[in-house]
Coordinates of C-alpha atoms and ligand atoms in Angstrom, one line a residue:
X26 CA -1.0 22.9 -7.9
X27 CA 1.3 25.9 -7.5
X28 CA 4.8 24.4 -7.6
X29 CA 7.6 26.4 -6.2
X30 CA 10.5 24.3 -7.6
X31 CA 11.2 23.2 -11.1
X32 CA 12.5 19.7 -11.6
X33 CA 13.8 17.6 -14.4
X34 CA 10.8 15.2 -14.0
X35 CA 8.3 18.0 -14.4
X36 CA 6.4 16.5 -17.3
X37 CA 6.4 12.9 -16.2
X38 CA 3.3 10.7 -16.4
X39 CA 3.3 9.6 -12.8
X40 CA 2.7 13.1 -11.5
X41 CA -1.0 12.8 -12.3
X42 CA -1.5 9.1 -12.8
X43 CA -4.2 6.7 -11.6
X44 CA -2.5 3.6 -10.3
X45 CA -4.3 0.4 -9.4
X46 CA -2.9 -2.0 -6.8
X47 CA -3.1 -5.7 -7.7
X48 CA -2.7 -8.1 -4.8
X49 CA -1.8 -11.1 -6.9
X50 CA -2.8 -13.8 -4.5
X51 CA -6.4 -12.5 -4.5
X52 CA -6.8 -10.7 -7.9
X53 CA -7.8 -13.4 -10.4
X54 CA -7.2 -17.1 -10.5
X55 CA -6.8 -18.5 -14.0
X56 CA -6.4 -22.2 -13.1
X57 CA -9.0 -22.5 -10.3
X58 CA -6.6 -23.7 -7.6
X59 CA -7.9 -21.0 -5.2
X60 CA -4.8 -18.8 -5.6
X61 CA -4.6 -15.8 -7.9
X62 CA -1.9 -15.9 -10.6
X63 CA -0.1 -14.0 -13.3
X64 CA -2.2 -15.5 -16.1
X65 CA -5.2 -14.4 -14.1
X66 CA -3.9 -10.8 -14.3
X67 CA -3.3 -11.2 -18.0
X68 CA -6.9 -12.3 -18.5
X69 CA -8.1 -9.1 -16.9
X70 CA -5.9 -6.6 -18.6
X71 CA -8.9 -5.4 -20.7
X72 CA -10.9 -5.0 -17.5
X73 CA -8.1 -2.9 -16.0
X74 CA -7.9 -0.9 -19.1
X75 CA -11.6 -0.2 -18.9
X76 CA -10.9 1.7 -15.7
X77 CA -8.8 4.3 -17.6
X78 CA -5.7 3.4 -15.5
X79 CA -2.3 4.7 -16.1
X80 CA -0.5 1.9 -14.3
X81 CA -0.9 -1.1 -12.2
X82 CA 1.3 -1.9 -9.1
X83 CA 1.6 -5.5 -8.3
X84 CA 2.3 -6.6 -4.7
X85 CA 5.1 -9.1 -4.3
X86 CA 5.1 -11.8 -7.0
X87 CA 8.3 -13.5 -6.1
X88 CA 9.0 -17.0 -4.7
X89 CA 8.1 -16.8 -1.0
X90 CA 7.1 -19.2 1.7
X91 CA 4.2 -16.8 2.3
X92 CA 4.9 -16.1 6.0
X93 CA 3.6 -12.6 5.2
X94 CA 1.8 -13.1 1.9
X95 CA 4.8 -12.5 -0.3
X96 CA 6.5 -9.8 1.7
X97 CA 9.0 -12.5 2.7
X98 CA 10.9 -12.9 -0.5
X99 CA 13.1 -16.0 -1.0
X100 CA 14.2 -15.2 -4.5
X101 CA 14.2 -11.6 -5.8
X102 CA 14.8 -12.6 -9.4
X103 CA 11.9 -15.0 -10.1
X104 CA 8.1 -15.5 -10.0
X105 CA 6.3 -17.5 -7.3
X106 CA 5.6 -20.9 -9.0
X107 CA 2.0 -20.8 -7.6
X108 CA 1.6 -17.6 -9.6
X109 CA 3.4 -18.6 -12.8
X110 CA 6.8 -18.2 -14.5
X111 CA 9.1 -15.4 -15.6
X112 CA 7.8 -15.9 -19.1
X113 CA 4.3 -15.3 -17.9
X114 CA 5.4 -12.2 -16.2
X115 CA 7.1 -10.9 -19.3
X116 CA 3.8 -11.5 -21.2
X117 CA 2.0 -9.5 -18.5
X118 CA 4.4 -6.5 -18.8
X119 CA 4.0 -6.7 -22.6
X120 CA 0.2 -6.9 -22.5
X121 CA -0.1 -4.0 -20.1
X122 CA 2.3 -1.9 -22.2
X123 CA 0.3 -2.7 -25.3
X124 CA -2.8 -1.3 -23.6
X125 CA -1.0 1.9 -22.5
X126 CA -0.6 0.9 -18.9
X127 CA 2.7 1.0 -17.0
X128 CA 3.7 -1.8 -14.5
X129 CA 5.2 -1.2 -11.0
X130 CA 6.4 -4.0 -8.8
X131 CA 6.9 -4.2 -5.1
X132 CA 10.5 -3.9 -3.9
X133 CA 11.0 -5.4 -0.4
X134 CA 14.5 -4.2 0.8
X135 CA 14.1 -4.1 4.6
X136 CA 14.1 -7.9 5.0
X137 CA 14.2 -11.1 3.0
X138 CA 12.6 -14.4 3.8
X139 CA 14.5 -16.6 6.3
X140 CA 14.5 -19.1 3.4
X141 CA 16.5 -16.7 1.2
X142 CA 19.9 -18.2 0.3
X143 CA 21.7 -15.4 2.0
X144 CA 20.0 -16.0 5.3
X145 CA 20.5 -19.7 5.1
X146 CA 24.2 -19.1 4.3
X147 CA 24.4 -16.8 7.2
X148 CA 23.1 -19.4 9.6
X149 CA 25.5 -22.0 8.2
X150 CA 28.5 -19.7 8.3
X151 CA 28.4 -19.0 12.0
X152 CA 29.0 -15.9 14.2
X153 CA 30.9 -12.9 12.9
X154 CA 31.2 -14.3 9.4
X155 CA 30.8 -12.1 6.3
X156 CA 27.6 -14.0 5.5
X157 CA 26.1 -12.9 8.8
X158 CA 27.1 -9.3 8.3
X159 CA 24.4 -9.0 5.6
X160 CA 21.8 -9.2 8.3
X161 CA 21.4 -7.8 11.8
X162 CA 23.0 -10.4 14.1
X163 CA 23.9 -9.3 17.6
X164 CA 25.4 -11.0 20.7
X165 CA 23.6 -10.5 24.0
X166 CA 23.9 -12.6 27.2
X167 CA 21.1 -10.8 28.9
X168 CA 18.1 -11.4 26.8
X169 CA 17.4 -9.6 23.5
X170 CA 19.9 -6.9 22.5
X171 CA 17.3 -4.2 22.9
X172 CA 13.6 -3.7 23.7
X173 CA 12.2 -3.4 20.2
X174 CA 8.9 -5.1 19.4
X175 CA 7.9 -6.6 16.1
X176 CA 5.2 -4.8 14.2
X177 CA 3.3 -8.0 14.1
X178 CA 3.5 -8.5 17.9
X179 CA 6.1 -10.1 20.2
X180 CA 9.8 -9.1 20.3
X181 CA 11.7 -8.0 17.2
X182 CA 14.6 -10.3 18.1
X183 CA 14.8 -14.1 17.9
X184 CA 17.6 -16.4 19.2
X185 CA 19.8 -18.0 16.6
X186 CA 20.6 -21.2 18.5
X187 CA 17.2 -22.9 18.0
X188 CA 17.7 -22.5 14.2
X189 CA 21.2 -24.0 14.0
X190 CA 21.3 -26.2 17.1
X191 CA 24.9 -25.0 17.5
X192 CA 26.5 -24.2 20.8
X193 CA 28.5 -21.3 19.2
X194 CA 25.2 -19.6 18.5
X195 CA 24.2 -19.3 22.2
X196 CA 23.3 -15.7 23.1
X197 CA 23.3 -14.7 19.4
X198 CA 20.1 -13.0 18.1
X199 CA 18.9 -11.6 14.8
X200 CA 16.6 -8.7 14.2
X201 CA 13.2 -8.8 12.4
X202 CA 11.0 -5.7 12.6
X203 CA 8.3 -7.9 11.2
X204 CA 7.9 -11.7 11.5
X205 CA 10.8 -14.0 12.6
X206 CA 10.6 -15.4 9.0
X207 CA 11.6 -11.9 7.8
X208 CA 15.2 -11.1 9.0
X209 CA 16.2 -7.5 8.5
X210 CA 19.1 -6.8 6.1
X211 CA 22.1 -4.8 7.3
X212 CA 22.2 -1.7 5.1
X213 CA 25.7 -0.8 6.4
X214 CA 26.9 -3.7 4.3
X215 CA 28.0 -2.8 0.7
X216 CA 27.0 -6.2 -0.6
X217 CA 23.4 -5.4 0.3
X218 CA 23.6 -2.2 -1.7
X219 CA 25.1 -4.0 -4.7
X220 CA 22.5 -6.8 -4.5
X221 CA 19.6 -4.3 -4.7
X222 CA 21.3 -2.2 -7.5
X223 CA 21.5 -5.5 -9.5
X224 CA 17.9 -6.3 -8.6
X225 CA 16.7 -2.9 -9.9
X226 CA 18.5 -3.4 -13.2
X227 CA 17.2 -7.0 -13.5
X228 CA 13.6 -5.9 -13.5
X229 CA 14.1 -2.6 -15.3
X230 CA 15.7 -4.6 -18.1
X231 CA 12.5 -6.7 -18.3
X232 CA 10.6 -3.5 -18.9
X233 CA 9.3 -2.6 -15.4
X234 CA 8.3 1.1 -15.0
X235 CA 9.0 1.4 -11.3
X236 CA 8.9 0.1 -7.8
X237 CA 6.7 0.6 -4.8
X238 CA 9.3 0.5 -1.9
X239 CA 8.2 -1.5 1.1
X240 CA 9.0 -0.1 4.6
X241 CA 11.0 2.7 3.0
X242 CA 11.4 4.3 6.4
X243 CA 12.9 1.2 8.1
X244 CA 16.1 0.2 6.3
X245 CA 18.5 2.1 8.4
X246 CA 18.5 1.8 12.2
X247 CA 19.9 4.3 14.7
X248 CA 23.6 3.8 15.6
X249 CA 24.0 1.5 18.6
X250 CA 20.4 0.3 18.3
X251 CA 19.1 2.1 21.5
X252 CA 15.9 1.1 23.2
X253 CA 12.7 2.7 22.0
X254 CA 9.9 4.2 24.0
X255 CA 7.3 1.5 23.1
X256 CA 8.9 -1.7 24.3
X257 CA 8.8 -5.3 23.1
X258 CA 5.0 -5.8 22.9
X259 CA 3.6 -2.9 21.0
X260 CA 0.1 -4.4 20.8
X261 CA -0.3 -4.3 24.5
X262 CA 0.6 -0.6 24.8
X263 CA -2.6 1.4 24.4
X264 CA -2.8 3.8 21.5
X265 CA 0.7 3.2 20.4
X266 CA 0.3 -0.1 18.6
X267 CA 1.3 0.8 15.1
X268 CA 3.3 3.9 15.7
X269 CA 6.4 3.6 13.6
X270 CA 8.6 6.1 15.4
X271 CA 11.9 5.8 17.3
X272 CA 15.3 4.5 16.6
X273 CA 14.2 1.8 14.1
X274 CA 12.4 4.3 11.8
X275 CA 12.9 7.2 9.5
X276 CA 16.6 7.6 10.1
X277 CA 18.4 10.2 8.0
X278 CA 20.6 7.5 6.5
X279 CA 17.8 6.0 4.4
X280 CA 18.0 9.0 2.0
X281 CA 21.4 8.0 0.8
X282 CA 19.9 4.7 -0.4
X283 CA 17.2 6.4 -2.4
X284 CA 19.7 8.7 -4.0
X285 CA 21.7 5.7 -5.0
X286 CA 18.6 4.0 -6.5
X287 CA 17.5 7.1 -8.2
X288 CA 20.7 7.2 -10.1
X289 CA 20.2 3.6 -11.2
X290 CA 16.7 4.4 -12.4
X291 CA 18.0 7.5 -14.2
X292 CA 20.0 5.2 -16.4
X293 CA 16.6 4.2 -17.8
X294 CA 14.9 7.5 -17.6
X295 CA 13.0 9.9 -15.4
X296 CA 9.8 8.2 -16.3
X297 CA 10.8 5.3 -14.0
X298 CA 9.2 5.6 -10.6
X299 CA 10.1 4.9 -7.0
X300 CA 7.1 5.1 -4.6
X301 CA 7.8 5.2 -0.8
X302 CA 5.7 3.2 1.6
X303 CA 6.8 5.2 4.6
X304 CA 4.5 5.5 7.6
X305 CA 6.1 8.8 8.6
X306 CA 3.6 11.1 10.4
X307 CA 5.3 14.4 9.9
X308 CA 4.5 15.7 6.3
X309 CA 7.8 17.6 6.3
X310 CA 9.9 14.6 6.9
X311 CA 7.8 12.5 4.5
X312 CA 8.4 15.1 1.7
X313 CA 12.1 14.6 2.2
X314 CA 11.6 11.1 0.5
X315 CA 10.4 12.8 -2.7
X316 CA 13.2 15.3 -3.2
X317 CA 14.3 15.5 -6.8
X318 CA 17.2 13.1 -6.4
X319 CA 15.3 10.5 -4.4
X320 CA 11.9 8.9 -4.8
X321 CA 9.1 10.1 -7.1
X322 CA 6.1 9.7 -4.8
X323 CA 5.2 8.7 -1.2
X324 CA 1.9 7.4 -0.1
X325 CA -0.1 10.0 1.7
X326 CA -1.2 7.9 4.7
X327 CA -2.1 10.9 6.8
X328 CA -4.9 11.4 4.2
X329 CA -5.9 7.8 4.5
X330 CA -6.1 8.2 8.2
X331 CA -7.9 11.5 8.3
X332 CA -11.3 9.7 8.3
X333 CA -14.6 11.4 8.1
X334 CA -13.4 14.6 9.8
X335 CA -13.7 17.7 7.7
X336 CA -11.3 19.8 9.8
X337 CA -8.6 17.1 9.7
X338 CA -9.1 16.5 6.0
X339 CA -8.6 20.1 5.2
X340 CA -5.5 20.3 7.4
X341 CA -4.0 17.2 5.8
X342 CA -4.7 18.4 2.3
X343 CA -3.1 21.7 3.0
X344 CA -0.1 20.5 4.8
X345 CA 0.8 17.7 2.3
X346 CA 0.3 20.1 -0.7
X347 CA 2.5 22.7 1.0
X348 CA 5.3 20.3 1.9
X349 CA 5.3 18.6 -1.5
X350 CA 5.3 21.9 -3.3
X351 CA 8.5 22.8 -1.3
X352 CA 10.3 19.9 -3.0
X353 CA 8.4 20.1 -6.3
X354 CA 6.8 16.6 -5.9
X355 CA 3.2 15.7 -6.7
X356 CA 0.9 14.7 -3.9
X357 CA -0.6 11.2 -3.8
X358 CA -4.0 10.3 -2.6
X359 CA -5.0 6.9 -1.3
X360 CA -7.9 5.5 0.7
X361 CA -7.4 1.7 0.8
X362 CA -4.7 -0.9 0.4
X363 CA -3.9 -4.4 1.6
X364 CA -2.9 -3.3 5.1
X365 CA -6.0 -1.4 6.2
X366 CA -9.7 -2.0 6.6
X367 CA -11.4 -1.2 3.3
X368 CA -12.6 2.3 3.4
X369 CA -16.4 1.9 3.0
X370 CA -16.2 -0.2 6.2
X371 CA -13.9 2.3 8.0
X372 CA -16.4 5.0 7.3
X373 CA -19.2 2.9 8.8
X374 CA -17.8 3.7 12.3
X375 CA -17.9 6.9 14.3
X376 CA -15.2 9.3 13.0
X377 CA -12.0 8.5 14.9
X378 CA -12.9 4.9 15.7
X379 CA -9.7 2.9 15.5
X380 CA -9.7 -0.1 13.1
X381 CA -6.0 -0.6 13.1
X382 CA -6.3 -4.1 14.6
X383 CA -8.7 -5.3 12.0
X384 CA -12.3 -6.4 12.6
X385 CA -13.5 -9.8 13.7
X386 CA -17.0 -11.3 13.9
X387 CA -17.3 -10.5 17.6
X388 CA -16.1 -6.9 17.3
X389 CA -18.4 -3.9 16.9
X390 CA -19.5 -4.0 13.2
X391 CA -19.6 -1.1 10.8
X392 CA -22.9 0.5 9.7
X393 CA -22.5 -0.3 6.0
X394 CA -25.4 1.8 4.8
X395 CA -23.7 4.9 5.9
X396 CA -20.2 3.5 5.3
X397 CA -20.9 2.9 1.6
X398 CA -22.3 6.4 1.1
X399 CA -19.4 8.0 2.8
X400 CA -16.9 5.7 1.1
X401 CA -18.2 6.5 -2.3
X402 CA -18.4 10.2 -1.6
X403 CA -14.8 10.2 -0.3
X404 CA -13.6 8.3 -3.4
X405 CA -15.2 10.9 -5.7
X406 CA -13.7 13.8 -3.8
X407 CA -10.3 12.1 -3.8
X408 CA -10.2 11.4 -7.5
X409 CA -10.9 15.0 -8.1
X410 CA -7.7 16.2 -6.4
X411 CA -4.6 17.1 -8.4
X412 CA -1.7 14.7 -8.1
X413 CA -1.6 10.9 -8.4
X414 CA -4.4 8.7 -7.1
X415 CA -4.1 5.0 -6.0
X416 CA -6.9 2.5 -5.8
X417 CA -6.8 -1.0 -4.3
X418 CA -8.3 -3.9 -6.2
X419 CA -12.0 -4.4 -5.4
X420 CA -12.5 -0.8 -4.4
X421 CA -14.1 -0.3 -7.8
X422 CA -16.6 -3.0 -7.0
X423 CA -17.6 -1.3 -3.8
X424 CA -16.3 -4.2 -1.7
X425 CA -16.5 -3.8 2.1
X426 CA -14.1 -5.4 4.6
X427 CA -14.9 -9.1 5.3
X428 CA -15.5 -8.9 9.0
X429 CA -16.8 -12.4 9.6
X430 CA -13.9 -14.5 8.5
X431 CA -13.6 -17.6 10.6
X432 CA -10.7 -17.2 13.0
X433 CA -9.2 -20.5 11.9
X434 CA -9.0 -19.2 8.3
X435 CA -6.9 -16.2 9.2
X436 CA -3.4 -16.1 7.7
X437 CA -2.0 -12.7 8.7
X438 CA 0.9 -13.3 11.1
X439 CA -0.4 -10.5 13.3
X440 CA -3.3 -12.8 14.5
X441 CA -1.0 -15.4 15.9
X442 CA 1.8 -13.2 17.1
X443 CA -0.5 -11.0 19.1
X444 CA -1.9 -14.1 20.8
X445 CA -5.2 -13.4 19.0
X446 CA -5.4 -9.8 20.3
X447 CA -5.4 -8.2 16.8
X448 CA -7.4 -9.8 14.0
X449 CA -5.0 -8.4 11.4
X450 CA -5.4 -7.6 7.7
X451 CA -7.1 -10.7 6.1
X452 CA -10.5 -9.0 5.8
X453 CA -9.3 -6.7 3.0
X454 CA -7.4 -9.5 1.2
X455 CA -10.3 -11.9 0.4
X456 CA -10.2 -12.9 -3.3
X457 CA -12.2 -10.8 -5.6
X458 CA -15.6 -12.0 -6.8
X459 CA -15.7 -12.1 -10.6
X460 CA -18.6 -14.4 -11.2
X461 CA -22.0 -14.3 -9.5
X462 CA -22.0 -18.0 -8.6
X463 CA -21.5 -18.3 -4.8
X464 CA -20.0 -21.7 -5.2
X465 CA -17.3 -20.4 -7.5
X466 CA -16.8 -16.7 -8.0
X467 CA -13.6 -17.3 -10.1
X468 CA -11.3 -18.9 -7.5
X469 CA -12.7 -22.4 -7.7
X470 CA -14.2 -24.0 -4.7
X471 CA -11.4 -23.4 -2.3
X472 CA -10.2 -19.8 -2.4
X473 CA -7.1 -19.3 -0.2
X474 CA -9.1 -17.1 2.1
X475 CA -12.8 -18.1 2.2
X476 CA -15.3 -15.7 0.6
X477 CA -18.5 -15.0 2.5
X478 CA -21.9 -16.0 1.0
X479 CA -22.8 -12.4 0.1
X480 CA -19.6 -12.0 -1.8
X481 CA -21.1 -13.1 -5.2
X482 CA -23.5 -10.2 -5.0
X483 CA -20.6 -7.8 -5.7
X484 CA -19.4 -9.8 -8.7
X485 CA -17.8 -7.9 -11.5
X486 CA -19.8 -9.8 -14.1
X487 CA -23.1 -8.6 -12.6
X488 CA -21.9 -5.0 -12.3
X489 CA -20.6 -5.0 -15.9
X490 CA -23.9 -4.4 -17.7
X491 CA -25.6 -2.3 -15.0
X492 CA -25.0 1.4 -15.8
X493 CA -25.7 2.3 -12.2
X494 CA -23.3 -0.2 -10.7
X495 CA -20.5 0.8 -8.5
X496 CA -18.0 -0.4 -11.1
X497 CA -19.5 1.8 -13.8
X498 CA -19.5 4.8 -11.4
X499 CA -15.8 4.3 -10.9
X500 CA -15.2 4.0 -14.6
X501 CA -17.1 7.2 -15.3
X502 CA -15.3 9.0 -12.4
X503 CA -11.8 8.0 -13.6
X504 CA -12.5 8.7 -17.2
X505 CA -13.9 12.2 -16.3
X506 CA -10.9 12.9 -14.2
X507 CA -8.8 12.3 -17.3
X508 CA -11.0 14.3 -19.7
X509 CA -10.9 17.3 -17.3
X510 CA -7.2 16.9 -16.6
X511 CA -7.8 17.0 -12.9
X512 CA -4.6 15.1 -12.1
X513 CA -2.5 17.8 -13.4
X514 CA -4.8 20.6 -12.3
X515 CA -4.7 23.2 -9.6
X516 CA -6.2 23.5 -6.1
X517 CA -7.8 26.2 -4.1
X518 CA -10.5 26.1 -1.4
X519 CA -13.7 28.0 -2.0
X520 CA -14.4 29.4 1.4
X521 CA -17.8 29.7 3.1
X522 CA -19.7 28.0 0.3
X523 CA -21.4 25.4 2.4
X524 CA -20.4 25.7 6.0
X525 CA -17.6 24.2 8.0
X526 CA -18.5 20.6 7.4
X527 CA -18.8 21.0 3.6
X528 CA -15.5 21.0 1.8
X529 CA -15.6 22.9 -1.5
X530 CA -12.6 23.4 -3.7
X531 CA -11.7 24.4 -7.2
X532 CA -9.5 22.3 -9.5
X533 CA -9.3 24.3 -12.8
X534 CA -12.8 24.7 -14.0
X535 CA -14.1 21.8 -11.9
X536 CA -15.6 22.4 -8.4
X537 CA -15.3 19.5 -5.9
X538 CA -17.8 19.3 -3.1
X539 CA -18.1 16.8 -0.3
X540 CA -20.8 17.2 2.4
X541 CA -19.4 15.7 5.6
X542 CA -22.0 17.4 7.8
X543 CA -25.5 16.3 8.8
X544 CA -27.6 18.7 6.8
X545 CA -28.2 19.2 3.2
X546 CA -26.0 21.9 1.6
X547 CA -27.2 24.4 -1.0
X548 CA -24.5 25.6 -3.5
X549 CA -25.3 28.3 -5.9
X550 CA -23.5 29.6 -8.9
X551 CA -20.7 27.1 -8.9
X552 CA -21.7 25.1 -12.0
X553 CA -23.9 22.2 -12.8
X554 CA -23.5 18.6 -11.9
X555 CA -20.9 16.5 -13.7
X556 CA -21.0 13.4 -11.5
X557 CA -22.3 12.7 -8.1
X558 CA -21.9 9.9 -5.5
X559 CA -25.6 10.2 -4.4
X560 CA -28.8 11.9 -5.2
X561 CA -28.2 15.6 -5.7
X562 CA -30.9 18.0 -6.9
X563 CA -30.3 20.8 -9.3
X564 CA -32.7 23.8 -9.9
X565 CA -32.1 27.4 -11.1
X566 CA -28.4 27.3 -10.6
X567 CA -28.5 25.8 -7.1
X568 CA -27.3 22.3 -6.3
X569 CA -28.6 20.6 -3.2
X570 CA -26.1 18.1 -1.8
X571 CA -27.4 15.8 0.9
X572 CA -25.2 14.7 3.8
X573 CA -22.6 12.0 3.0
X574 CA -22.5 12.9 -0.6
X575 CA -19.9 14.3 -3.0
X576 CA -20.3 16.0 -6.4
X577 CA -18.2 17.5 -9.1
X578 CA -19.6 20.7 -10.7
X579 CA -18.5 22.4 -13.9
Ligands
LIG16 C1 4.3 -3.2 4.4 C2 3.5 -4.1 3.6 O1 2.5 -3.3 2.9 C3 2.9 -5.1 4.5 O2 1.8 -5.9 3.9 C4 4.0 -6.0 5.0 O3 3.4 -6.9 6.0 C5 5.1 -5.2 5.7 N1 5.4 -4.0 4.9 C6 6.3 -6.0 5.9 O4 6.9 -6.2 4.6
LIG17 CA1 -4.2 -20.1 -9.6

């Protein structure tokens, strides 16, 4: 990548890393109670290592009532007892480090759980107390203080009186951009700042290498909390459902917080990472989060959302590279995570089809034959790009979204809060299949989300010894990315090589090709096949790449 700015973190590992997201509840269950745990992650460290990863990022592992699968933290300094103990967690950090893998954890600073001691103290202390000032309490006699809606459906304000039963709380409300069990912190309060500085040091002292920052664009709200353009029930407003724009989002004040945190991390070193989860559509504004004195990386959600649309993909790649170069930050690439429909299933719909509400058994279903081909091709193209690449657990097994979960099994608060309008995110959170036994794939007989009958056919143990399995394809791909230094490589489009629907680019001496058109593409003189997602043919210096297929040439 042609960088225009020199930074003090120029040579850091995270600039070209491959980072694997562990969603602990669903990763691996060591004691068979149906819930993933820390010992389960420890058991699979060699498996993770076999994917040539640089780091793992672990979604929230803290004590939590699980109103939002751990993104409602009731104690920031401990481990959820269902998952294990702090001693287990220390062992996990040590085991990962011994294998050359870094460990990132999930920092949830926009809100705590309503069961956090601070929120409980705030309720007990009464209106206008210093305890209440740590959260966003407001007085309003005329319904909610403004028209904001919760991301999970319904209003973003809840009344206080039903929680305390006290007369003095009549007409008092508290803000929760997410579920009512997730009250928003007041980032104007210095105690909140101090609390999170201490939190950072607590985990950095335990050896943590960095943090993925949840809702990084939400912490500071516009002065006076003005109404937004969407209104209180965002899931009933067509096409605007998950837009995170307006007075609650991406306010300039958030950057002061990240400068403050960066200076704490710098006490430990520039190798410590902050990664922004910020759904900010404008690549210019997103790049502001990764200026030298702020975060290290920001997830590139524009790329995740570009879909099977060659023009859009090109545009997103170009704009994110240009904006990140402006601030000297590496680009990140991501196709799946615990909040979106798994990408092989997304690509099984017409390009542009909206899967933001999740997929239920009675919704249109993806064409998995095509989705798997496109998903695999897109993965190969993505891992060839320079910068840092993220993968979400199970992606390496070729898992599709589970679209036939029984409605009564659903746990995502979105399903209830939208009055069953949006299915939500459970379909990408089903526990991973490790063993090929349908009665117990590794989570005992009662996994916390049920696994469909066909799940065992994706089992890691079956894929392990099959050289042609999806898992072994992923291993080869990531290893080759490392051998050819693609993460720290360069990028330039090769124009006109295969027509408008075929993206062809050069990264150092590797050529990346993805055929997003309908016809086979013939590419001559660009090198021979290093790895392919499908069946390409090679003769006399010409490589024939069928539709829905990617290849690296070199
Ligand atoms: C983003 C997380 O990725 C998501 O899972 C969670 O529900 C919200 N932030 C609220 O914390
Ligand atoms: Ca368990």
